mmCIF file of C-alpha atoms in Angstrom:
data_model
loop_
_atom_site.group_PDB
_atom_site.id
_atom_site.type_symbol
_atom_site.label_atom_id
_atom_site.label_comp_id
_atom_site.label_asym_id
_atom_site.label_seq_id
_atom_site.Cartn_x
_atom_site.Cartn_y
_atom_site.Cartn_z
ATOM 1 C CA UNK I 20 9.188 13.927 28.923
ATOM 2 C CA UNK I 21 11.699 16.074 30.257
ATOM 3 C CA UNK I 22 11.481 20.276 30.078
ATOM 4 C CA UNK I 23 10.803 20.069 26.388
ATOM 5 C CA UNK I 24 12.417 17.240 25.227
ATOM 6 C CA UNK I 25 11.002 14.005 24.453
ATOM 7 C CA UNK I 26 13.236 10.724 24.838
ATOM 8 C CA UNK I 27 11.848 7.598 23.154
ATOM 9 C CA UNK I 28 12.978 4.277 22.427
ATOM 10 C CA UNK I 29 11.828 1.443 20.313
ATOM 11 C CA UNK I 30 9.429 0.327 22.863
ATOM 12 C CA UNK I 31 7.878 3.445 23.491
ATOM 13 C CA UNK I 32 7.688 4.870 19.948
ATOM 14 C CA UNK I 33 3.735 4.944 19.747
ATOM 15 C CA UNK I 34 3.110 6.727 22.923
ATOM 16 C CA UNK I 35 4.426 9.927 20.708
ATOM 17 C CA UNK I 36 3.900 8.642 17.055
ATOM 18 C CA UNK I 37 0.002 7.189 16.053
ATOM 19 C CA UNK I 38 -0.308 3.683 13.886
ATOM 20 C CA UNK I 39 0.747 5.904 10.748
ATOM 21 C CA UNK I 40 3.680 6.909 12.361
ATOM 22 C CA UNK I 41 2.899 10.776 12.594
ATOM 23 C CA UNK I 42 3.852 12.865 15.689
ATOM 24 C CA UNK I 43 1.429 12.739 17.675
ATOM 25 C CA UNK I 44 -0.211 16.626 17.784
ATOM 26 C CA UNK I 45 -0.192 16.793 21.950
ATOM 27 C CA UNK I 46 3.106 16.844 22.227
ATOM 28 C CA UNK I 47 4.104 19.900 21.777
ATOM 29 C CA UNK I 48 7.606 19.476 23.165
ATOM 30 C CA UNK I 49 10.645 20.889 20.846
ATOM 31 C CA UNK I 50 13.127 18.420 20.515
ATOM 32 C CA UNK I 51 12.775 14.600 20.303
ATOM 33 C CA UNK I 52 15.463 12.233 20.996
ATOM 34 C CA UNK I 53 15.490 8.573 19.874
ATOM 35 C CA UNK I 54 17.587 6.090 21.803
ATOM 36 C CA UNK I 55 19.165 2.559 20.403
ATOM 37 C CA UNK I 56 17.262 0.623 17.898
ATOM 38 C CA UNK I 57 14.122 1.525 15.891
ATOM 39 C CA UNK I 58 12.666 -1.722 14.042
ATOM 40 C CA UNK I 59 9.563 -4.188 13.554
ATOM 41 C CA UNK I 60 7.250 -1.384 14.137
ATOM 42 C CA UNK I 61 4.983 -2.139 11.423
ATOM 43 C CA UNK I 62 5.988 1.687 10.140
ATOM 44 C CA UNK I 63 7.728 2.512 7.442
ATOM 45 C CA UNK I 64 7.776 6.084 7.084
ATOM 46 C CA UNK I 65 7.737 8.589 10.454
ATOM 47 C CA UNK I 66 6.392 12.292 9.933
ATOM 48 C CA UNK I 67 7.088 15.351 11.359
ATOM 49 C CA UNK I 68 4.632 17.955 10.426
ATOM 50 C CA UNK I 69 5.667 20.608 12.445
ATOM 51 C CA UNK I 70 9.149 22.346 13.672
ATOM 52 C CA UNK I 71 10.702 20.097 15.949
ATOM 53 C CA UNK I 72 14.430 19.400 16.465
ATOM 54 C CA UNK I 73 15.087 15.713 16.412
ATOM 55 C CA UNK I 74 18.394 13.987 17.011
ATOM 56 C CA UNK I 75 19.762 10.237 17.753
ATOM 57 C CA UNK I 76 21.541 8.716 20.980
ATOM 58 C CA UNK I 77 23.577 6.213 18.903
ATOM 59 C CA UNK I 78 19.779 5.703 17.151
ATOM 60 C CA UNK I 79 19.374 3.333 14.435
ATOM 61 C CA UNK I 80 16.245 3.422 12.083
ATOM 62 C CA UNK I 81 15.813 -0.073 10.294
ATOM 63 C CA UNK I 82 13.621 0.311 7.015
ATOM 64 C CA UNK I 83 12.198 3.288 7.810
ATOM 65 C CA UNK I 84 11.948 6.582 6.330
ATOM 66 C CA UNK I 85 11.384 10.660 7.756
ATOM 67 C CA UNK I 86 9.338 13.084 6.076
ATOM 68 C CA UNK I 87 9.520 16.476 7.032
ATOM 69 C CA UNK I 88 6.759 18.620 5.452
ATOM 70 C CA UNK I 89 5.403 21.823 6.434
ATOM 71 C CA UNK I 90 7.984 22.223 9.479
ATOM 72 C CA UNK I 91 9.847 25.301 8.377
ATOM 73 C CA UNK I 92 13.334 25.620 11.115
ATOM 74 C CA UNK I 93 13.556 21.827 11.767
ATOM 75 C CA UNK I 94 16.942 20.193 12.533
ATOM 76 C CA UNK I 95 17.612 16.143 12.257
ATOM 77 C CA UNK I 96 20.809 15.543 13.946
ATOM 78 C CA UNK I 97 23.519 12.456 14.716
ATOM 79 C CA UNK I 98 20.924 9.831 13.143
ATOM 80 C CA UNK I 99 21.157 6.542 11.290
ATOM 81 C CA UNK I 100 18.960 5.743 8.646
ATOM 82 C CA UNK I 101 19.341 1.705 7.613
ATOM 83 C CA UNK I 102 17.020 0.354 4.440
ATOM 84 C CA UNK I 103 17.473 -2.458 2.075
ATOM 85 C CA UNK I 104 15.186 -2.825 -0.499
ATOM 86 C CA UNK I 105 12.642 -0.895 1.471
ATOM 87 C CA UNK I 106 9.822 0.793 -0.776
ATOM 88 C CA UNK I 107 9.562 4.326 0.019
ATOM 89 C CA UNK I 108 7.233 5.247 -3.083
ATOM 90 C CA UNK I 109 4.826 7.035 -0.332
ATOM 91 C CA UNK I 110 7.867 9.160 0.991
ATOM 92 C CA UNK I 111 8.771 10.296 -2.787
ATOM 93 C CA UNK I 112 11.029 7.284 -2.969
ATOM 94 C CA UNK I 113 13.365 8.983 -0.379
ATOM 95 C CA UNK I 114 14.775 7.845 2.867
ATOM 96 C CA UNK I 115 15.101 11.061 4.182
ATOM 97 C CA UNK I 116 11.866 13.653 2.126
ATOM 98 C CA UNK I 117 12.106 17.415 2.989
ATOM 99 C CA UNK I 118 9.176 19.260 1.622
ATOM 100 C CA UNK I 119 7.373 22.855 1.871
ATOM 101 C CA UNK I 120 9.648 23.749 4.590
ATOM 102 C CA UNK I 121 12.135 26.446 5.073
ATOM 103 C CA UNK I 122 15.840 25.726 6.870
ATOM 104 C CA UNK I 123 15.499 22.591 7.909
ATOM 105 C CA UNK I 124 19.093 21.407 8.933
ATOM 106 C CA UNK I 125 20.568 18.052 8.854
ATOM 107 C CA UNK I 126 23.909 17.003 10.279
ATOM 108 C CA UNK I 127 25.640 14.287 11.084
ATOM 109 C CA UNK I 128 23.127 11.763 9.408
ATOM 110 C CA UNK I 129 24.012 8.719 8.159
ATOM 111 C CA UNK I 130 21.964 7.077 4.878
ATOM 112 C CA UNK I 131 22.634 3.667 4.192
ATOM 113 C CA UNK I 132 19.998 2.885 1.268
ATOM 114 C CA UNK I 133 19.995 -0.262 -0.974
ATOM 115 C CA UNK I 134 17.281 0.634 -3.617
ATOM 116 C CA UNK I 135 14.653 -1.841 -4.299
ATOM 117 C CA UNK I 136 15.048 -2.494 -8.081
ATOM 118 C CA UNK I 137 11.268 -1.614 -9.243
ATOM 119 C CA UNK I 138 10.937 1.488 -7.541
ATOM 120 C CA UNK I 139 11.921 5.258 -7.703
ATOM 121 C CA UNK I 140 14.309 5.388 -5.055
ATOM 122 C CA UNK I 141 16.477 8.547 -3.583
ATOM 123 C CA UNK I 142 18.821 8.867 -0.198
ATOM 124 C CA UNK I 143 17.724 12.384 0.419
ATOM 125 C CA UNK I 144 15.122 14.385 -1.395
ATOM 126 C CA UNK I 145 14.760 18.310 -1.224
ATOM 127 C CA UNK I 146 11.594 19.542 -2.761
ATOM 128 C CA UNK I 147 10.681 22.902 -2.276
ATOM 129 C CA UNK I 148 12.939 23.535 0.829
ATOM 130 C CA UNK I 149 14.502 26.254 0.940
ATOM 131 C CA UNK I 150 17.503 27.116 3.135
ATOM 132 C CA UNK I 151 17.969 23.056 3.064
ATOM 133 C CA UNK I 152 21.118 22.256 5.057
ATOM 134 C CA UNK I 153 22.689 18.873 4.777
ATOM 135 C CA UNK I 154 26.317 19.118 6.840
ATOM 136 C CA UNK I 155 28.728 16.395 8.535
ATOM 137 C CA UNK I 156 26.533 13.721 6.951
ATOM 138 C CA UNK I 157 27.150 10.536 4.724
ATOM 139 C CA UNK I 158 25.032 9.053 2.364
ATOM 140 C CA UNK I 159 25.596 5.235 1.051
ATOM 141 C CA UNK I 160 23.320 4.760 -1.605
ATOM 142 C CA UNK I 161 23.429 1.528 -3.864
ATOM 143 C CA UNK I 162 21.237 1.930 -6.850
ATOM 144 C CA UNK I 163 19.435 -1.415 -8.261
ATOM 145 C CA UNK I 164 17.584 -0.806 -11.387
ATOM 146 C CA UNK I 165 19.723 -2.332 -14.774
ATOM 147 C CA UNK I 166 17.044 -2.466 -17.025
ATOM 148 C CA UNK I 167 17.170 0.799 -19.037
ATOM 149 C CA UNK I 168 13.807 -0.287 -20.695
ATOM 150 C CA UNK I 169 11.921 0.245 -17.509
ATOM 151 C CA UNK I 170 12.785 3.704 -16.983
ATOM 152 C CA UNK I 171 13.161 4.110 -12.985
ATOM 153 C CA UNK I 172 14.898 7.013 -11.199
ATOM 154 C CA UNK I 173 17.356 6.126 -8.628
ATOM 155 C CA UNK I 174 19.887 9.056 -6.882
ATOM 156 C CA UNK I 175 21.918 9.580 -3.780
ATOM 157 C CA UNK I 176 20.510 13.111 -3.393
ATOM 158 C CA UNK I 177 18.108 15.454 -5.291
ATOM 159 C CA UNK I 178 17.271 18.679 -4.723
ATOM 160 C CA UNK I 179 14.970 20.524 -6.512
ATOM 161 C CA UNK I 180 12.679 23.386 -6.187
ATOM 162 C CA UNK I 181 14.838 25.129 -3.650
ATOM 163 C CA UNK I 182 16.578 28.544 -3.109
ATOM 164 C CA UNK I 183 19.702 29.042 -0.479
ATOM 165 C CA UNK I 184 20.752 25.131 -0.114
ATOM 166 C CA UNK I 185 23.747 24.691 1.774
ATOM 167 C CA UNK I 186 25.504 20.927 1.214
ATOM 168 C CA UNK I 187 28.831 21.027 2.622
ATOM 169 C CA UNK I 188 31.531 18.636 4.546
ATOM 170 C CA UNK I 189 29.401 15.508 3.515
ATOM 171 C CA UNK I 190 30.695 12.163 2.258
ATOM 172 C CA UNK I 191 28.744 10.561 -0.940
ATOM 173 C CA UNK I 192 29.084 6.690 -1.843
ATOM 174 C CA UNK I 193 26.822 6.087 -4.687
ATOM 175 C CA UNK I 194 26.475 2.735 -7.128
ATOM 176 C CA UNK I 195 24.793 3.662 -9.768
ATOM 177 C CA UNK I 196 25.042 1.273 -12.557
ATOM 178 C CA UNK I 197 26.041 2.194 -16.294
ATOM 179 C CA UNK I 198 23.210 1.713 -18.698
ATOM 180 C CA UNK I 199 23.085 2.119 -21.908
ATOM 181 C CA UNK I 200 21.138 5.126 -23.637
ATOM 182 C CA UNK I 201 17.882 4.520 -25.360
ATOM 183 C CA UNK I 202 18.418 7.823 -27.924
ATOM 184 C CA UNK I 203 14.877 6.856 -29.729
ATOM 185 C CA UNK I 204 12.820 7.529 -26.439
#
């Protein structure tokens, strides 16, 4: 811990994050910054309840997910985000969840999220978020489901809920395959 800040790396992710993968509530620093690679941890989903800024020294998180929720003027910043065919369903299906907070930022994040077919799955999930920022970021979603009778919701991004969203200078890659539509449902 330096003046405020936090540096972490793989091998030291649980002195500041418990078992669940929460922030731990004595550190009160303001910014975290994760360093190199982030995987095997037996987590799958890290939470920040509470403002923090948190940003990425060429960090890489492998099939795992960050839910922001109740931490109003957060910022996630220069971050990679790596799952395939990770299950997310207690993060709202999303690899990135943003909920009951106001202006959170993120920019320059990276999403690379192959869907596991069974599952709800999004990239990035607004709910409830109001002045949501998502700049300078790319999202690489690849949607799995095909089987329009088993009705699962797969997006890039959704926002919903939310007043004063700003989504600008981002690049969006999204497969989403063509189904047909069921018009007796």
């Amino acid at each position: 811990v330096v003046s405020g800040i936090v540096e972490l790396t793989n091998d030291t992710f649980f002195n500041f994050f418990d078992v669940d993968g929460i922030l731990r509530a004595e550190y009160t620093e303001d910014k975290l910054v994760f360093h190199g690679d982030f995987a095997d941890l037996g987590v799958n989903i890290i939470t920040i309840p509470r403002c923090i800024e948190i940003s990425g020294d060429n960090a890489v998180l492998y099939d795992m997910a960050l839910s922001i929720q109740a931490a109003d003027n957060s910022k996630v910043s220069n971050m990679t985000l790596v799952a395939d065919n990770a299950d997310f369903s207690l993060n709202a299906g999303a690899a990135i969840f943003v909920a009951l907070s106001e202006i959170v930022v993120l920019d320059n994040v990276v999403v690379n999220y192959t869907a596991p077919s069974d599952k709800e799955a999004i990239g990035i999930y607004a709910n409830t978020a109001n002045g949501f920022k998502l700049t300078n970021s790319e999202i690489n979603f690849k949607a799995t489901n095909h089987d329009w009778t088993n009705i699962i919701h797969q997006y890039g991004m959704l926002v919903a809920d939310s007043n004063d969203v700003e989504i600008a200078a981002n690049e969006f890659n999204a497969v989403l395959p063509a189904l047909d539509v069921a018009y007796n449902y």
